[in-house]
CSV table of C-alpha atoms and ligand atoms in Angstrom, one decimal:
chain,number,residue,atom,x,y,z
A,1,MET,CA,0.0,0.0,0.0
A,2,THR,CA,1.4,3.4,-0.9
A,3,ASP,CA,1.5,6.1,1.8
A,4,LEU,CA,-1.4,8.0,0.2
A,5,SER,CA,-3.6,4.9,-0.1
A,6,ARG,CA,-2.9,4.1,3.5
A,7,VAL,CA,-3.9,7.6,4.6
A,8,LEU,CA,-6.9,7.4,2.4
A,9,ALA,CA,-8.1,4.2,4.0
A,10,GLY,CA,-7.9,5.9,7.4
A,11,ILE,CA,-10.0,8.8,6.1
A,12,GLU,CA,-12.5,6.4,4.7
A,13,GLU,CA,-12.8,4.7,8.1
A,14,GLN,CA,-13.4,8.0,9.8
A,15,LEU,CA,-16.1,9.1,7.3
A,16,SER,CA,-17.9,5.8,7.1
A,17,VAL,CA,-21.4,5.3,8.5
A,18,PRO,CA,-22.0,1.5,8.6
A,19,ALA,CA,-25.6,0.1,8.8
A,20,SER,CA,-25.3,-0.5,12.6
A,21,LEU,CA,-24.4,3.2,13.1
A,22,LEU,CA,-27.3,4.3,10.8
A,23,LYS,CA,-29.7,2.6,13.1
A,24,GLU,CA,-28.1,4.0,16.2
A,25,ILE,CA,-28.3,7.5,14.8
A,26,ALA,CA,-31.9,7.0,13.8
A,27,GLU,CA,-32.7,5.9,17.4
A,28,ARG,CA,-30.9,9.0,18.9
A,29,PHE,CA,-32.8,11.2,16.4
A,30,GLN,CA,-36.1,9.7,17.4
A,31,ALA,CA,-35.3,10.3,21.1
A,32,ALA,CA,-34.3,13.9,20.3
A,33,MET,CA,-37.6,14.4,18.5
A,34,THR,CA,-39.6,13.2,21.5
A,35,ALA,CA,-37.6,15.4,23.9
A,36,GLY,CA,-37.9,18.5,21.6
A,37,LEU,CA,-41.7,18.1,21.2
A,38,ALA,CA,-42.1,17.8,24.9
A,39,GLY,CA,-40.1,21.1,25.4
A,40,LYS,CA,-37.2,19.2,27.0
A,41,PRO,CA,-33.5,19.9,26.1
A,42,SER,CA,-32.9,18.7,22.6
A,43,SER,CA,-30.8,19.8,19.6
A,44,LEU,CA,-34.0,19.6,17.6
A,45,LYS,CA,-36.0,22.7,17.8
A,46,MET,CA,-39.3,21.0,16.6
A,47,LEU,CA,-40.9,24.2,15.6
A,48,PRO,CA,-44.7,24.2,15.0
A,49,SER,CA,-45.8,25.5,11.6
A,50,TYR,CA,-49.6,25.9,12.3
A,51,ILE,CA,-50.4,24.1,9.0
A,52,GLY,CA,-51.3,20.5,8.1
A,53,VAL,CA,-51.2,18.9,4.7
A,54,PRO,CA,-53.3,20.4,1.9
A,55,THR,CA,-56.4,18.8,0.4
A,56,GLY,CA,-55.4,19.4,-3.2
A,57,ARG,CA,-58.4,21.5,-3.7
A,58,GLU,CA,-56.8,24.8,-2.7
A,59,GLN,CA,-57.0,27.3,-5.6
A,60,GLY,CA,-56.2,30.9,-6.6
A,61,THR,CA,-53.4,33.0,-8.0
A,62,VAL,CA,-50.8,33.7,-5.4
A,63,VAL,CA,-47.5,35.5,-5.1
A,64,ALA,CA,-44.8,33.3,-3.6
A,65,VAL,CA,-41.6,34.7,-2.2
A,66,ASP,CA,-38.9,32.2,-1.6
A,67,PHE,CA,-36.0,33.5,0.5
A,68,GLY,CA,-33.3,30.9,1.1
A,69,GLY,CA,-30.0,32.6,1.6
A,70,THR,CA,-28.3,32.6,-1.7
A,71,ASN,CA,-31.0,34.3,-3.7
A,72,VAL,CA,-34.6,35.4,-3.4
A,73,ARG,CA,-37.2,34.0,-5.9
A,74,VAL,CA,-40.5,35.6,-6.7
A,75,LEU,CA,-43.1,33.5,-8.4
A,76,LEU,CA,-46.7,34.1,-9.6
A,77,ILE,CA,-48.5,30.8,-9.2
A,78,THR,CA,-52.0,29.6,-10.0
A,79,LEU,CA,-53.4,26.6,-8.1
A,80,THR,CA,-56.2,25.0,-10.1
A,81,GLY,CA,-57.8,23.1,-7.2
A,82,ASP,CA,-57.2,19.7,-8.8
A,83,GLY,CA,-53.7,19.2,-7.6
A,84,GLN,CA,-52.2,21.2,-10.5
A,85,VAL,CA,-49.9,24.1,-10.3
A,86,HIS,CA,-49.1,26.7,-13.0
A,87,ILE,CA,-46.2,29.1,-12.7
A,88,SER,CA,-46.9,32.1,-14.8
A,89,ASN,CA,-43.9,34.2,-13.9
A,90,ARG,CA,-40.8,33.6,-11.9
A,91,ARG,CA,-37.5,35.3,-11.3
A,92,SER,CA,-34.6,34.8,-9.1
A,93,PHE,CA,-32.4,37.6,-7.7
A,94,LEU,CA,-29.0,37.2,-6.1
A,95,LEU,CA,-28.7,38.5,-2.6
A,96,LYS,CA,-25.1,39.4,-3.2
A,97,ASP,CA,-23.7,40.6,-6.5
A,98,LYS,CA,-20.1,41.9,-6.7
A,99,ARG,CA,-20.7,43.4,-10.1
A,100,LYS,CA,-23.6,45.4,-9.0
A,101,ASN,CA,-21.8,46.2,-5.7
A,102,TYR,CA,-24.3,45.0,-3.2
A,103,ASP,CA,-24.5,42.3,-0.5
A,104,PHE,CA,-27.5,41.9,1.7
A,105,THR,CA,-26.1,39.0,3.6
A,106,THR,CA,-23.3,40.7,5.6
A,107,ALA,CA,-23.5,42.3,9.0
A,108,SER,CA,-23.1,45.7,7.4
A,109,ALA,CA,-26.4,45.3,5.5
A,110,SER,CA,-29.6,45.9,7.5
A,111,GLY,CA,-32.9,44.0,7.6
A,112,MET,CA,-34.6,47.1,6.2
A,113,GLN,CA,-32.4,47.1,3.2
A,114,LEU,CA,-32.9,43.4,2.7
A,115,PHE,CA,-36.7,43.6,2.8
A,116,ASP,CA,-36.8,46.7,0.7
A,117,PHE,CA,-34.9,44.8,-1.9
A,118,ILE,CA,-37.4,41.9,-1.7
A,119,ALA,CA,-40.4,44.3,-1.9
A,120,GLU,CA,-38.9,45.9,-5.0
A,121,LYS,CA,-38.5,42.5,-6.7
A,122,ILE,CA,-42.1,41.7,-5.9
A,123,ALA,CA,-43.2,44.9,-7.6
A,124,GLU,CA,-41.2,43.9,-10.7
A,125,ILE,CA,-43.0,40.6,-11.0
A,126,VAL,CA,-46.6,41.2,-9.9
A,127,PRO,CA,-48.8,43.0,-12.4
A,128,THR,CA,-50.3,46.2,-11.0
A,129,THR,CA,-53.9,45.8,-12.0
A,130,ASP,CA,-56.8,46.4,-9.7
A,131,LYS,CA,-56.5,42.8,-8.6
A,132,THR,CA,-55.0,41.9,-5.2
A,133,TYR,CA,-53.0,38.8,-4.5
A,134,PRO,CA,-52.4,36.8,-1.4
A,135,LEU,CA,-48.7,36.2,-0.7
A,136,GLY,CA,-47.0,33.2,0.7
A,137,HIS,CA,-43.5,33.6,2.1
A,138,THR,CA,-40.9,30.9,2.4
A,139,PHE,CA,-38.3,32.0,4.9
A,140,SER,CA,-35.7,29.2,5.2
A,141,PHE,CA,-34.3,29.8,8.7
A,142,PRO,CA,-35.3,28.7,12.2
A,143,CYS,CA,-38.3,30.7,13.4
A,144,HIS,CA,-40.5,30.7,16.4
A,145,GLN,CA,-43.9,30.5,14.8
A,146,TYR,CA,-46.9,31.9,16.7
A,147,ASP,CA,-49.4,31.4,13.9
A,148,ILE,CA,-49.3,30.7,10.2
A,149,ASN,CA,-48.4,34.3,9.4
A,150,GLU,CA,-46.3,35.1,12.5
A,151,ALA,CA,-42.7,34.0,12.5
A,152,GLU,CA,-39.8,35.4,14.5
A,153,LEU,CA,-36.2,34.6,13.4
A,154,ILE,CA,-34.4,32.7,16.1
A,155,SER,CA,-30.9,33.0,14.6
A,156,TRP,CA,-29.4,33.1,11.1
A,157,THR,CA,-27.9,29.9,9.7
A,158,LYS,CA,-25.9,29.2,6.5
A,159,GLU,CA,-23.4,31.9,7.3
A,160,ILE,CA,-25.9,34.8,6.8
A,161,LYS,CA,-25.2,37.8,9.0
A,162,THR,CA,-27.7,40.6,8.0
A,163,ALA,CA,-28.1,43.0,10.9
A,164,GLY,CA,-31.4,43.6,12.8
A,165,VAL,CA,-33.4,40.5,11.7
A,166,GLU,CA,-32.6,38.0,14.5
A,167,GLY,CA,-35.4,38.2,17.1
A,168,GLN,CA,-37.6,40.2,14.7
A,169,ASN,CA,-41.0,39.3,13.3
A,170,VAL,CA,-40.2,38.5,9.7
A,171,GLY,CA,-43.8,38.9,8.5
A,172,GLN,CA,-43.8,42.5,9.9
A,173,LEU,CA,-40.5,43.3,8.3
A,174,LEU,CA,-41.8,42.3,4.9
A,175,GLN,CA,-45.2,44.0,5.5
A,176,ALA,CA,-43.4,47.3,6.5
A,177,ALA,CA,-41.2,47.1,3.4
A,178,LEU,CA,-44.3,46.6,1.2
A,179,GLU,CA,-45.8,49.7,2.8
A,180,ARG,CA,-42.7,51.7,2.3
A,181,LYS,CA,-42.7,50.8,-1.4
A,182,LYS,CA,-46.5,51.4,-1.7
A,183,ILE,CA,-47.2,47.9,-2.7
A,184,SER,CA,-50.8,47.5,-1.4
A,185,TYR,CA,-52.0,44.9,-3.9
A,186,VAL,CA,-50.3,42.0,-2.2
A,187,TYR,CA,-51.1,40.9,1.3
A,188,PRO,CA,-49.0,38.3,3.2
A,189,GLN,CA,-51.0,35.4,4.5
A,190,ALA,CA,-48.5,32.7,5.4
A,191,ILE,CA,-44.8,32.2,6.4
A,192,ILE,CA,-43.3,28.8,6.1
A,193,ASN,CA,-40.0,27.0,6.2
A,194,ASP,CA,-38.7,25.7,2.9
A,195,THR,CA,-38.9,22.1,4.1
A,196,THR,CA,-42.6,22.7,4.9
A,197,GLY,CA,-43.0,24.1,1.3
A,198,THR,CA,-41.4,21.0,-0.1
A,199,LEU,CA,-43.7,18.7,1.9
A,200,LEU,CA,-46.8,20.8,1.0
A,201,THR,CA,-46.0,20.7,-2.7
A,202,ALA,CA,-45.6,17.0,-2.8
A,203,ALA,CA,-48.6,16.4,-0.6
A,204,TYR,CA,-50.8,18.5,-2.9
A,205,ARG,CA,-50.7,15.5,-5.3
A,206,ASP,CA,-49.5,12.6,-3.2
A,207,ASN,CA,-51.2,12.0,0.2
A,208,ALA,CA,-48.5,9.5,1.3
A,209,THR,CA,-46.1,12.4,1.8
A,210,ASP,CA,-45.2,12.9,5.4
A,211,ILE,CA,-41.6,14.1,5.4
A,212,GLY,CA,-40.2,17.1,3.5
A,213,ALA,CA,-36.5,18.0,3.3
A,214,ILE,CA,-34.0,20.3,1.7
A,215,CYS,CA,-30.6,18.8,0.6
A,216,GLY,CA,-29.1,22.0,-0.9
A,217,THR,CA,-27.0,24.9,0.4
A,218,GLY,CA,-28.6,24.1,3.8
A,219,HIS,CA,-30.0,20.9,5.2
A,220,ASN,CA,-33.2,20.4,7.2
A,221,SER,CA,-36.3,18.2,7.4
A,222,CYS,CA,-39.8,18.6,8.6
A,223,TYR,CA,-42.6,16.0,9.0
A,224,LEU,CA,-46.3,15.7,9.7
A,225,GLU,CA,-46.8,15.1,13.4
A,226,PRO,CA,-50.1,13.1,13.5
A,227,GLY,CA,-51.4,14.7,16.7
A,228,HIS,CA,-49.5,17.8,17.6
A,229,PRO,CA,-49.5,18.5,21.4
A,230,LEU,CA,-50.6,22.1,20.7
A,231,THR,CA,-53.7,21.3,18.7
A,232,ASN,CA,-54.2,17.6,18.9
A,233,LYS,CA,-54.4,17.7,15.1
A,234,PRO,CA,-51.9,16.8,12.4
A,235,MET,CA,-49.4,19.6,12.1
A,236,ILE,CA,-46.1,20.0,10.1
A,237,VAL,CA,-43.1,20.4,12.4
A,238,ASN,CA,-40.0,22.1,11.3
A,239,MET,CA,-37.3,20.1,13.1
A,240,GLU,CA,-34.4,22.3,12.2
A,241,SER,CA,-32.6,19.0,12.0
A,242,GLY,CA,-29.4,20.6,10.6
A,243,ASN,CA,-28.7,21.4,14.3
A,244,PHE,CA,-28.9,17.7,15.3
A,245,SER,CA,-25.8,17.1,17.4
A,246,GLN,CA,-25.6,13.4,18.3
A,247,ILE,CA,-23.2,12.5,15.5
A,248,MET,CA,-19.4,12.0,15.5
A,249,GLN,CA,-17.1,14.8,14.5
A,250,THR,CA,-13.8,14.1,12.8
A,251,LYS,CA,-10.8,16.4,13.2
A,252,TYR,CA,-11.8,17.9,9.8
A,253,ASP,CA,-15.3,18.7,11.0
A,254,LEU,CA,-14.0,20.3,14.2
A,255,CYS,CA,-11.7,22.4,12.1
A,256,LEU,CA,-14.5,23.6,9.9
A,257,ASP,CA,-16.7,24.3,12.9
A,258,GLN,CA,-14.1,26.4,14.7
A,259,ASP,CA,-13.8,28.8,11.8
A,260,SER,CA,-17.5,28.9,11.0
A,261,GLU,CA,-19.8,31.8,11.8
A,262,LYS,CA,-21.5,29.9,14.7
A,263,PRO,CA,-19.1,27.3,16.2
A,264,GLY,CA,-20.9,24.5,17.9
A,265,ALA,CA,-24.2,25.1,16.0
A,266,GLN,CA,-25.7,23.2,13.1
A,267,ARG,CA,-23.5,20.1,13.5
A,268,LEU,CA,-25.5,17.9,11.1
A,269,GLU,CA,-25.8,20.6,8.5
A,270,LYS,CA,-22.0,21.1,8.6
A,271,GLN,CA,-21.5,17.5,7.6
A,272,THR,CA,-24.3,17.2,5.1
A,273,SER,CA,-25.1,20.4,3.2
A,274,GLY,CA,-23.9,22.1,0.1
A,275,GLN,CA,-22.6,25.1,2.0
A,276,TYR,CA,-20.0,22.9,3.7
A,277,LEU,CA,-19.2,19.8,1.7
A,278,GLY,CA,-16.6,21.5,-0.5
A,279,GLU,CA,-15.0,23.0,2.6
A,280,ILE,CA,-14.7,19.6,4.2
A,281,VAL,CA,-12.9,18.3,1.1
A,282,ARG,CA,-10.6,21.4,1.1
A,283,ILE,CA,-9.7,20.8,4.7
A,284,ILE,CA,-8.9,17.1,4.2
A,285,VAL,CA,-6.8,17.8,1.0
A,286,SER,CA,-4.9,20.7,2.8
A,287,SER,CA,-4.0,18.3,5.6
A,288,LEU,CA,-2.8,15.7,3.1
A,289,VAL,CA,-0.6,18.3,1.4
A,290,ALA,CA,0.6,19.8,4.7
A,291,ASP,CA,1.6,16.3,5.9
A,292,GLY,CA,3.5,15.5,2.7
A,293,HIS,CA,1.1,12.8,1.5
A,294,MET,CA,0.2,14.8,-1.7
A,295,ALA,CA,2.4,17.1,-3.7
A,296,GLY,CA,1.3,20.8,-3.4
A,297,GLU,CA,2.9,23.5,-5.5
A,298,PRO,CA,4.2,26.4,-3.4
A,299,ALA,CA,1.7,28.9,-5.0
A,300,ASN,CA,-1.4,26.8,-4.3
A,301,THR,CA,-4.4,28.5,-2.8
A,302,LEU,CA,-5.6,25.5,-0.7
A,303,HIS,CA,-5.5,27.7,2.4
A,304,LEU,CA,-8.4,29.8,1.2
A,305,PRO,CA,-11.6,28.9,3.0
A,306,TYR,CA,-14.6,27.9,0.8
A,307,SER,CA,-12.4,27.9,-2.3
A,308,VAL,CA,-14.1,24.8,-3.8
A,309,ARG,CA,-17.9,24.9,-4.2
A,310,THR,CA,-20.3,22.0,-4.1
A,311,GLU,CA,-20.9,22.4,-7.9
A,312,ASP,CA,-17.1,21.7,-8.2
A,313,LEU,CA,-17.6,18.5,-6.2
A,314,SER,CA,-20.3,17.5,-8.6
A,315,THR,CA,-18.0,18.1,-11.5
A,316,ILE,CA,-15.3,16.0,-9.7
A,317,LEU,CA,-17.7,13.2,-9.1
A,318,ALA,CA,-19.1,13.2,-12.6
A,319,ASP,CA,-15.6,12.7,-14.2
A,320,HIS,CA,-15.3,9.2,-15.7
A,321,THR,CA,-12.5,10.0,-18.0
A,322,ALA,CA,-9.3,7.8,-17.8
A,323,GLY,CA,-7.2,10.9,-17.2
A,324,LEU,CA,-9.6,12.5,-14.7
A,325,GLU,CA,-9.4,15.7,-16.8
A,326,ALA,CA,-12.3,17.5,-15.2
A,327,VAL,CA,-10.9,16.8,-11.7
A,328,ALA,CA,-7.6,18.2,-12.9
A,329,GLU,CA,-9.3,21.3,-14.2
A,330,VAL,CA,-11.2,21.9,-11.0
A,331,VAL,CA,-8.1,21.7,-8.7
A,332,ALA,CA,-6.1,23.9,-11.1
A,333,ALA,CA,-8.9,26.5,-11.2
A,334,CYS,CA,-9.8,26.4,-7.5
A,335,TRP,CA,-6.5,25.8,-5.8
A,336,ASN,CA,-3.8,26.5,-8.4
A,337,LEU,CA,-2.7,22.8,-8.2
A,338,GLY,CA,-1.6,22.1,-11.7
A,339,ASN,CA,0.7,19.0,-11.4
A,340,LEU,CA,-1.1,16.3,-9.4
A,341,THR,CA,-0.4,12.8,-10.5
A,342,LEU,CA,-3.3,10.6,-11.7
A,343,GLY,CA,-3.1,8.7,-8.4
A,344,GLU,CA,-3.5,12.0,-6.5
A,345,LEU,CA,-6.4,13.1,-8.7
A,346,ALA,CA,-8.1,9.8,-8.1
A,347,ALA,CA,-7.5,10.2,-4.3
A,348,LEU,CA,-9.2,13.6,-4.5
A,349,GLN,CA,-12.2,12.1,-6.3
A,350,THR,CA,-12.4,9.4,-3.6
A,351,ILE,CA,-12.4,12.0,-0.9
A,352,ALA,CA,-15.2,13.9,-2.6
A,353,ARG,CA,-17.2,10.7,-2.9
A,354,LEU,CA,-16.6,9.7,0.7
A,355,VAL,CA,-17.8,13.1,1.9
A,356,ALA,CA,-20.9,12.9,-0.3
A,357,ILE,CA,-21.7,9.4,0.8
A,358,ARG,CA,-21.4,10.3,4.5
A,359,SER,CA,-23.7,13.3,3.9
A,360,ALA,CA,-26.4,11.1,2.3
A,361,ARG,CA,-26.2,8.4,5.0
A,362,LEU,CA,-26.5,10.8,7.9
A,363,VAL,CA,-29.5,12.4,6.3
A,364,ALA,CA,-31.1,9.0,5.6
A,365,ALA,CA,-30.6,8.0,9.3
A,366,THR,CA,-32.5,11.1,10.4
A,367,TRP,CA,-35.4,10.2,8.1
A,368,ALA,CA,-35.4,6.7,9.5
A,369,GLY,CA,-35.6,8.3,13.0
A,370,VAL,CA,-38.8,10.1,11.9
A,371,LEU,CA,-40.3,6.9,10.5
A,372,TYR,CA,-39.4,5.1,13.8
A,373,ARG,CA,-41.6,7.7,15.5
A,374,ILE,CA,-44.6,7.8,13.1
A,375,ASP,CA,-44.7,4.3,11.8
A,376,LEU,CA,-42.2,2.0,13.3
A,377,GLU,CA,-43.4,-1.1,11.5
A,378,LEU,CA,-43.7,0.7,8.1
A,379,SER,CA,-47.3,-0.4,8.0
A,380,ARG,CA,-48.1,2.0,5.2
A,381,SER,CA,-46.3,3.8,2.3
A,382,HIS,CA,-44.4,7.0,2.9
A,383,THR,CA,-43.1,9.6,0.5
A,384,ILE,CA,-40.2,11.8,1.5
A,385,ALA,CA,-40.2,14.9,-0.7
A,386,VAL,CA,-36.8,16.5,-1.2
A,387,ASP,CA,-35.6,19.6,-3.0
A,388,GLY,CA,-32.2,21.2,-3.3
A,389,SER,CA,-29.1,21.1,-5.5
A,390,LEU,CA,-27.4,18.2,-3.7
A,391,TYR,CA,-30.3,15.9,-4.2
A,392,GLU,CA,-31.0,17.1,-7.7
A,393,LYS,CA,-27.6,17.5,-9.1
A,394,MET,CA,-24.8,15.7,-7.2
A,395,PRO,CA,-23.9,12.5,-9.0
A,396,GLY,CA,-24.8,9.5,-6.9
A,397,TYR,CA,-26.4,11.4,-4.1
A,398,ALA,CA,-30.0,10.0,-4.6
A,399,GLU,CA,-28.6,6.5,-4.9
A,400,TYR,CA,-26.6,6.9,-1.7
A,401,LEU,CA,-29.8,7.9,0.1
A,402,ALA,CA,-31.7,4.9,-1.2
A,403,GLN,CA,-28.8,2.5,-0.3
A,404,ALA,CA,-28.8,3.8,3.2
A,405,MET,CA,-32.6,3.2,3.5
A,406,ASN,CA,-32.1,-0.3,2.2
A,407,ASP,CA,-29.3,-0.9,4.8
A,408,ILE,CA,-31.8,0.2,7.6
A,409,TRP,CA,-35.0,-1.5,6.4
A,410,GLY,CA,-34.0,-4.2,4.0
A,411,ILE,CA,-36.9,-5.2,1.8
A,412,GLY,CA,-39.2,-2.9,3.8
A,413,ALA,CA,-37.5,0.1,2.2
A,414,LYS,CA,-39.8,-0.5,-0.8
A,415,LYS,CA,-42.5,1.2,1.3
A,416,VAL,CA,-40.5,4.5,1.3
A,417,THR,CA,-40.3,6.6,-1.8
A,418,ILE,CA,-37.8,9.5,-1.9
A,419,ARG,CA,-38.8,11.9,-4.5
A,420,LEU,CA,-37.8,15.3,-5.9
A,421,SER,CA,-40.3,18.1,-5.1
A,422,LYS,CA,-39.0,20.5,-7.7
A,423,ASP,CA,-39.4,24.2,-6.7
A,424,GLY,CA,-41.2,22.8,-3.7
A,425,SER,CA,-40.1,25.6,-1.5
A,426,GLY,CA,-41.6,28.3,-3.6
A,427,ILE,CA,-44.7,26.5,-4.7
A,428,GLY,CA,-45.4,25.4,-1.1
A,429,ALA,CA,-45.6,29.1,-0.1
A,430,ALA,CA,-48.4,29.5,-2.6
A,431,ILE,CA,-50.2,26.4,-1.3
A,432,ALA,CA,-49.8,27.7,2.3
A,433,ALA,CA,-51.2,31.1,1.4
A,434,ALA,CA,-54.1,29.6,-0.6
A,435,THR,CA,-54.9,27.3,2.3
A,436,VAL,CA,-55.4,30.4,4.5
A,437,TYR,CA,-57.1,32.5,1.9
A,438,ASN,CA,-59.5,29.6,0.9
A,439,SER,CA,-60.5,29.1,4.5
A,440,GLN,CA,-61.4,32.8,5.1
B,1,LIG,C1,-30.9,25.9,7.3
B,1,LIG,C2,-32.1,26.6,8.0
B,1,LIG,C3,-33.4,25.8,7.8
B,1,LIG,C4,-33.6,25.5,6.3
B,1,LIG,C5,-32.4,24.8,5.7
B,1,LIG,C6,-32.5,24.6,4.2
B,1,LIG,O1,-30.7,24.7,8.0
B,1,LIG,O2,-31.8,26.8,9.3
B,1,LIG,O3,-34.5,26.6,8.3
B,1,LIG,O4,-34.7,24.7,6.2
B,1,LIG,O5,-31.2,25.6,5.9
B,1,LIG,O6,-32.6,25.7,3.5
């Protein structure tokens, strides 16, 4: 065994999540759910959403605002009342744009500036006729929810730092911005998390859906609690599972965590989501170079945090060429590493794969934890609705999830369908608003 392959075997061992561990994590997750719901200490926030699943008969034309952290999307959506959805207009706007010289995600930007920007974008999309439109707002951060249209941001995640929003009522911030911009023809009706939107969108057509998740820049899941303690009725609960803490951390995870915006927080998210997977790979590769297991040119930029993005990992994983040309291009462009041997490029691809597999297996374990709670025997079918770039675009990711479910349930895994809920987070906001509007 060469030195590099020996070190690689060690990394593989640290990142692996065997079937027995999957089940253990699922059990810990289930226990954390129970504690969180009962208001006992838990890394799961278990936030009520004040909404159940739709009937599929909700209808109307609704404005959806989908604010996730990287961009804000505004959509004009018509629900037909028979499970169908038509998007008549949609646009996406970056929250930071170097060329246009703005960044609403830093601590030097204020909540007022951020929500004014969102209100302006709503005005660009929604026709100003005499018609009025209900608005559904997806706000993909942990919020204390007091009603379907009342949400207070607990704390930012995903490295966002905009000032003056934590602790504030997000619905009021948007309403105030709409008033400042004299946009009186849209009226906010609902605020939801993106996981809730994903669940609602899939459930609009498929009533076996009881888990919704995002595997994208961030990671989180929600589920339908059959009898919520607050209402004794079915209610979607945003678990903020990205904060789940009962998982192992390697020295690479600890290193990432120390230099993150909120050390100690969002442990699961830091091992599973698109915001961080590239950074884990960078930290591992830097340590290999620093320890002399891989050649690094003196001018390399491996020390620069977040210098490889998750899209780059997808490119690395998709490379099936004999010479691993795409892998070579990525490392040259991102880290100025131009002379790696084929063996070293292959090692890099293996590291990217191991990090992606660990992500998928940890996520699957948490979903198993939910199923342990709501249907331990898997006595009925379940659909897990997922949106996000990792699930949609990362080569192998969907298969890794399915494999983990098989490892946990064996043949029983056939009862569980994991499915893409494309644009679920935006469409779900429209469904939530229509639910409120239709019931008035
Ligand atoms: C972060 C947020 C969470 C959101 C997820 C996916 O984990 O805290 O609310 O659902 O990202 O966007």
